[in-house]
Amino acid sequence: MTTTKLRLSLQTRMIVLFTFVIILIIGSMGAVFASIIGSSIEEQLGKKALSVAKIVANDPELRNAFATEDPSALIQPIAENIRRQTEAEFVVVGNREGIRYAHPLPDRIGKEMVGGDNEQGLLYGQSYISKAVGSLGPSLRGKVPIKNDNGDVIGIVSVGFLLEDIESAIGAYQEKVVLIIILALVFGVVGAIGVSRYLKRVILGLEPEEIAALYIQRNAVLESVREGIVAIDRNNKVTMMNKAAIRILELPNEDYHRKEITEVLPDSRMPDVLETGEHQLDRETILVGKEIIVNRIPMRLGDKIVGVVSSFRPKSEIDKLVSELSQTRRYAEVLRAQTHEFHNLLYTISGLLQLGSIQEAVELITSETSAQQEMMLFLAKKIPDPLIGALLVGMHNRAKELKIQFQINQDSSLKSLPPTINRQQVIVLLGTLIQNALEAVNEAAVERKVVECYLSDTEAEILFEVEDSGPGVPENLREVIFQDGFSTKPGEHRGLGLAKVQGIIQEMKGYILVGESEWGGALFTVSLPKERRDLGAEGGSADRGR
């Protein structure tokens, strides 16, 4: 039996945390508020009792009544009238000995005042507030001495409110405070749920542990790739730049986080993508003297563009990979064609031998060997470059397999390619033109199927010519065949070869012409200057910046 560890979700944890904090804050505030209310009510009632007591003590009629034979008959009505008006619990008036002249309960008049808190007023003539247990129970009292015209103390007034009534009033206020606390708690919990749902939505439903794991994985991935990667936010601030980007751009090894992208790369195109939302893929540009292939893609959150990420790599590295792939492909094609051709040759020789035609078998072997040797000697002498030589051998074998006559013009001569011309691009260019010619001738209904290649090396340029006996290219199509995706052949993923050829030629500052060959097919003439101008010097042609 397996057990799983109970783990609360981020939303549940936030609700519990918010609720706890709200209860702690509101509970503390409620307790303080209730205490303040209780103290305030008690203080106000004490001041009120003292104030009423002063009014009673300063009443001339009441003071004069002390000199009469029956003071209580005059003082009781005055005290009761004031008690009812002020809503005090009691107004008690006593003489200097503490004998009552007025009391809410008439049967207690003439008896001694209870509480033991008259000394301060009767002996020292002071007004004060006290708490004591009287005949009506515990109470809060205001005590004021009564003085005659000479300033002598002749009695005392005690005005009070029962503590039970005070506590009842405080309790009523505290109930309101508790109600407010409960309402605030309900609103707080609802608010916590709303905030937690918002945060959950913003962080795409991930838990904190998952976010931390993704952050670690993201850093590991960014530093493991060989491509340079730079990202900016909606304010054009750099949010991420990996070490490969710093190395490729030859920047100082420092922290670029939160720096303006234009401060790091003044010619950057990333702010343009931030505004337009355009995907810029496989753009060639010149940076720090290097040819760079760059991709710029906007980052979206819903319908809003929140940033841009750019990945880039030196074109030389991509060219190296293309070269290796192209060479492998060419070698595989050569081996496949040779294997197929030799199988057919062996079957033919075997048949001749079985038929007893030994002389014909010997002549066939001799002709095949001599033809192969002649071609190898010609290539070694006139076209010593091993890559171009291997391409031509492969195309020759492919043509034999298709029953097409592939010939290299005997006037051809290509000693070496200058450093300004990329050999891998030349292989792609020449291979595409010959392959297209072979396909055109193979599909054409012509009596003689021929493809001829001419290579020339002059002081100023490298010249290639590929012509065939196929259907040719109509004049009205000679301008559009180089457009990306255009093709006269059925099927998908067509029309990429000639567009790539034109791109290579334009990059090398050369030109390509389309005409008619002497066999009625197409003639492609390519010229590549040996001295190339810097790509970055052509004002509008280079895609500058990141």
mmCIF file of N, CA and C in Angstrom, residues 194-236:
data_model
loop_
_atom_site.group_PDB
_atom_site.id
_atom_site.type_symbol
_atom_site.label_atom_id
_atom_site.label_comp_id
_atom_site.label_asym_id
_atom_site.label_seq_id
_atom_site.Cartn_x
_atom_site.Cartn_y
_atom_site.Cartn_z
ATOM 1 N N GLY A 194 -10.189 35.717 -3.974
ATOM 2 C CA GLY A 194 -10.042 36.439 -5.244
ATOM 3 C C GLY A 194 -8.587 36.696 -5.597
ATOM 4 N N VAL A 195 -7.805 37.133 -4.597
ATOM 5 C CA VAL A 195 -6.380 37.404 -4.845
ATOM 6 C C VAL A 195 -5.639 36.121 -5.204
ATOM 7 N N SER A 196 -5.946 35.035 -4.497
ATOM 8 C CA SER A 196 -5.263 33.768 -4.769
ATOM 9 C C SER A 196 -5.595 33.261 -6.166
ATOM 10 N N ARG A 197 -6.854 33.413 -6.577
ATOM 11 C CA ARG A 197 -7.219 32.986 -7.935
ATOM 12 C C ARG A 197 -6.518 33.840 -8.978
ATOM 13 N N TYR A 198 -6.408 35.139 -8.713
ATOM 14 C CA TYR A 198 -5.708 36.021 -9.665
ATOM 15 C C TYR A 198 -4.234 35.625 -9.786
ATOM 16 N N LEU A 199 -3.586 35.406 -8.640
ATOM 17 C CA LEU A 199 -2.177 35.023 -8.675
ATOM 18 C C LEU A 199 -1.997 33.662 -9.335
ATOM 19 N N LYS A 200 -2.932 32.766 -9.086
ATOM 20 C CA LYS A 200 -2.862 31.444 -9.705
ATOM 21 C C LYS A 200 -2.944 31.565 -11.223
ATOM 22 N N ARG A 201 -3.812 32.472 -11.678
ATOM 23 C CA ARG A 201 -3.959 32.674 -13.122
ATOM 24 C C ARG A 201 -2.719 33.334 -13.710
ATOM 25 N N VAL A 202 -2.149 34.284 -12.983
ATOM 26 C CA VAL A 202 -0.968 35.002 -13.486
ATOM 27 C C VAL A 202 0.222 34.064 -13.620
ATOM 28 N N ILE A 203 0.384 33.142 -12.682
ATOM 29 C CA ILE A 203 1.533 32.230 -12.727
ATOM 30 C C ILE A 203 1.179 30.929 -13.428
ATOM 31 N N LEU A 204 0.100 30.966 -14.245
ATOM 32 C CA LEU A 204 -0.263 29.856 -15.137
ATOM 33 C C LEU A 204 -0.563 28.566 -14.378
ATOM 34 N N GLY A 205 -1.124 28.699 -13.182
ATOM 35 C CA GLY A 205 -1.549 27.522 -12.436
ATOM 36 C C GLY A 205 -0.429 26.715 -11.819
ATOM 37 N N LEU A 206 0.780 27.264 -11.795
ATOM 38 C CA LEU A 206 1.920 26.517 -11.259
ATOM 39 C C LEU A 206 2.049 26.718 -9.752
ATOM 40 N N GLU A 207 2.581 25.704 -9.099
ATOM 41 C CA GLU A 207 2.876 25.800 -7.677
ATOM 42 C C GLU A 207 4.275 26.390 -7.493
ATOM 43 N N PRO A 208 4.583 26.964 -6.325
ATOM 44 C CA PRO A 208 5.912 27.562 -6.105
ATOM 45 C C PRO A 208 7.056 26.583 -6.365
ATOM 46 N N GLU A 209 6.884 25.313 -5.946
ATOM 47 C CA GLU A 209 7.945 24.333 -6.185
ATOM 48 C C GLU A 209 8.150 24.108 -7.680
ATOM 49 N N GLU A 210 7.043 24.100 -8.430
ATOM 50 C CA GLU A 210 7.143 23.906 -9.878
ATOM 51 C C GLU A 210 7.817 25.109 -10.542
ATOM 52 N N ILE A 211 7.494 26.313 -10.058
ATOM 53 C CA ILE A 211 8.124 27.515 -10.609
ATOM 54 C C ILE A 211 9.628 27.484 -10.354
ATOM 55 N N ALA A 212 10.021 27.098 -9.144
ATOM 56 C CA ALA A 212 11.458 27.016 -8.817
ATOM 57 C C ALA A 212 12.155 25.984 -9.704
ATOM 58 N N ALA A 213 11.507 24.832 -9.903
ATOM 59 C CA ALA A 213 12.103 23.791 -10.751
ATOM 60 C C ALA A 213 12.232 24.273 -12.193
ATOM 61 N N LEU A 214 11.202 24.960 -12.689
ATOM 62 C CA LEU A 214 11.249 25.481 -14.059
ATOM 63 C C LEU A 214 12.343 26.528 -14.207
ATOM 64 N N TYR A 215 12.526 27.346 -13.177
ATOM 65 C CA TYR A 215 13.559 28.376 -13.234
ATOM 66 C C TYR A 215 14.946 27.741 -13.321
ATOM 67 N N ILE A 216 15.166 26.699 -12.521
ATOM 68 C CA ILE A 216 16.455 26.003 -12.550
ATOM 69 C C ILE A 216 16.666 25.334 -13.906
ATOM 70 N N GLN A 217 15.618 24.676 -14.412
ATOM 71 C CA GLN A 217 15.720 24.022 -15.717
ATOM 72 C C GLN A 217 15.976 25.039 -16.818
ATOM 73 N N ARG A 218 15.283 26.173 -16.728
ATOM 74 C CA ARG A 218 15.441 27.213 -17.756
ATOM 75 C C ARG A 218 16.874 27.725 -17.809
ATOM 76 N N ASN A 219 17.470 27.980 -16.641
ATOM 77 C CA ASN A 219 18.860 28.445 -16.613
ATOM 78 C C ASN A 219 19.809 27.389 -17.168
ATOM 79 N N ALA A 220 19.560 26.117 -16.807
ATOM 80 C CA ALA A 220 20.424 25.045 -17.307
ATOM 81 C C ALA A 220 20.323 24.921 -18.825
ATOM 82 N N VAL A 221 19.096 25.020 -19.359
ATOM 83 C CA VAL A 221 18.896 24.910 -20.810
ATOM 84 C C VAL A 221 19.565 26.075 -21.531
ATOM 85 N N LEU A 222 19.374 27.281 -21.016
ATOM 86 C CA LEU A 222 19.935 28.467 -21.665
ATOM 87 C C LEU A 222 21.452 28.402 -21.740
ATOM 88 N N GLU A 223 22.076 27.886 -20.698
ATOM 89 C CA GLU A 223 23.534 27.836 -20.690
ATOM 90 C C GLU A 223 24.075 26.617 -21.435
ATOM 91 N N SER A 224 23.205 25.645 -21.718
ATOM 92 C CA SER A 224 23.679 24.453 -22.422
ATOM 93 C C SER A 224 23.644 24.616 -23.938
ATOM 94 N N VAL A 225 22.770 25.494 -24.447
ATOM 95 C CA VAL A 225 22.686 25.669 -25.894
ATOM 96 C C VAL A 225 23.843 26.528 -26.383
ATOM 97 N N ARG A 226 24.230 26.293 -27.627
ATOM 98 C CA ARG A 226 25.347 27.038 -28.201
ATOM 99 C C ARG A 226 24.878 28.311 -28.888
ATOM 100 N N GLU A 227 23.584 28.463 -29.052
ATOM 101 C CA GLU A 227 23.054 29.679 -29.656
ATOM 102 C C GLU A 227 23.006 30.797 -28.623
ATOM 103 N N GLY A 228 23.241 32.027 -29.096
ATOM 104 C CA GLY A 228 23.065 33.178 -28.221
ATOM 105 C C GLY A 228 21.590 33.489 -28.078
ATOM 106 N N ILE A 229 21.152 33.784 -26.862
ATOM 107 C CA ILE A 229 19.745 34.083 -26.602
ATOM 108 C C ILE A 229 19.666 35.357 -25.763
ATOM 109 N N VAL A 230 18.841 36.303 -26.246
ATOM 110 C CA VAL A 230 18.609 37.561 -25.533
ATOM 111 C C VAL A 230 17.102 37.784 -25.475
ATOM 112 N N ALA A 231 16.599 38.193 -24.321
ATOM 113 C CA ALA A 231 15.169 38.483 -24.171
ATOM 114 C C ALA A 231 15.002 39.854 -23.536
ATOM 115 N N ILE A 232 13.961 40.569 -23.977
ATOM 116 C CA ILE A 232 13.621 41.873 -23.393
ATOM 117 C C ILE A 232 12.156 41.874 -22.987
ATOM 118 N N ASP A 233 11.804 42.784 -22.067
ATOM 119 C CA ASP A 233 10.404 42.905 -21.662
ATOM 120 C C ASP A 233 9.740 44.024 -22.450
ATOM 121 N N ARG A 234 8.511 44.358 -22.062
ATOM 122 C CA ARG A 234 7.745 45.358 -22.804
ATOM 123 C C ARG A 234 8.339 46.764 -22.679
ATOM 124 N N ASN A 235 9.250 46.956 -21.731
ATOM 125 C CA ASN A 235 9.898 48.256 -21.539
ATOM 126 C C ASN A 235 11.289 48.313 -22.173
ATOM 127 N N ASN A 236 11.587 47.349 -23.055
ATOM 128 C CA ASN A 236 12.887 47.290 -23.740
ATOM 129 C C ASN A 236 14.041 47.024 -22.775
#
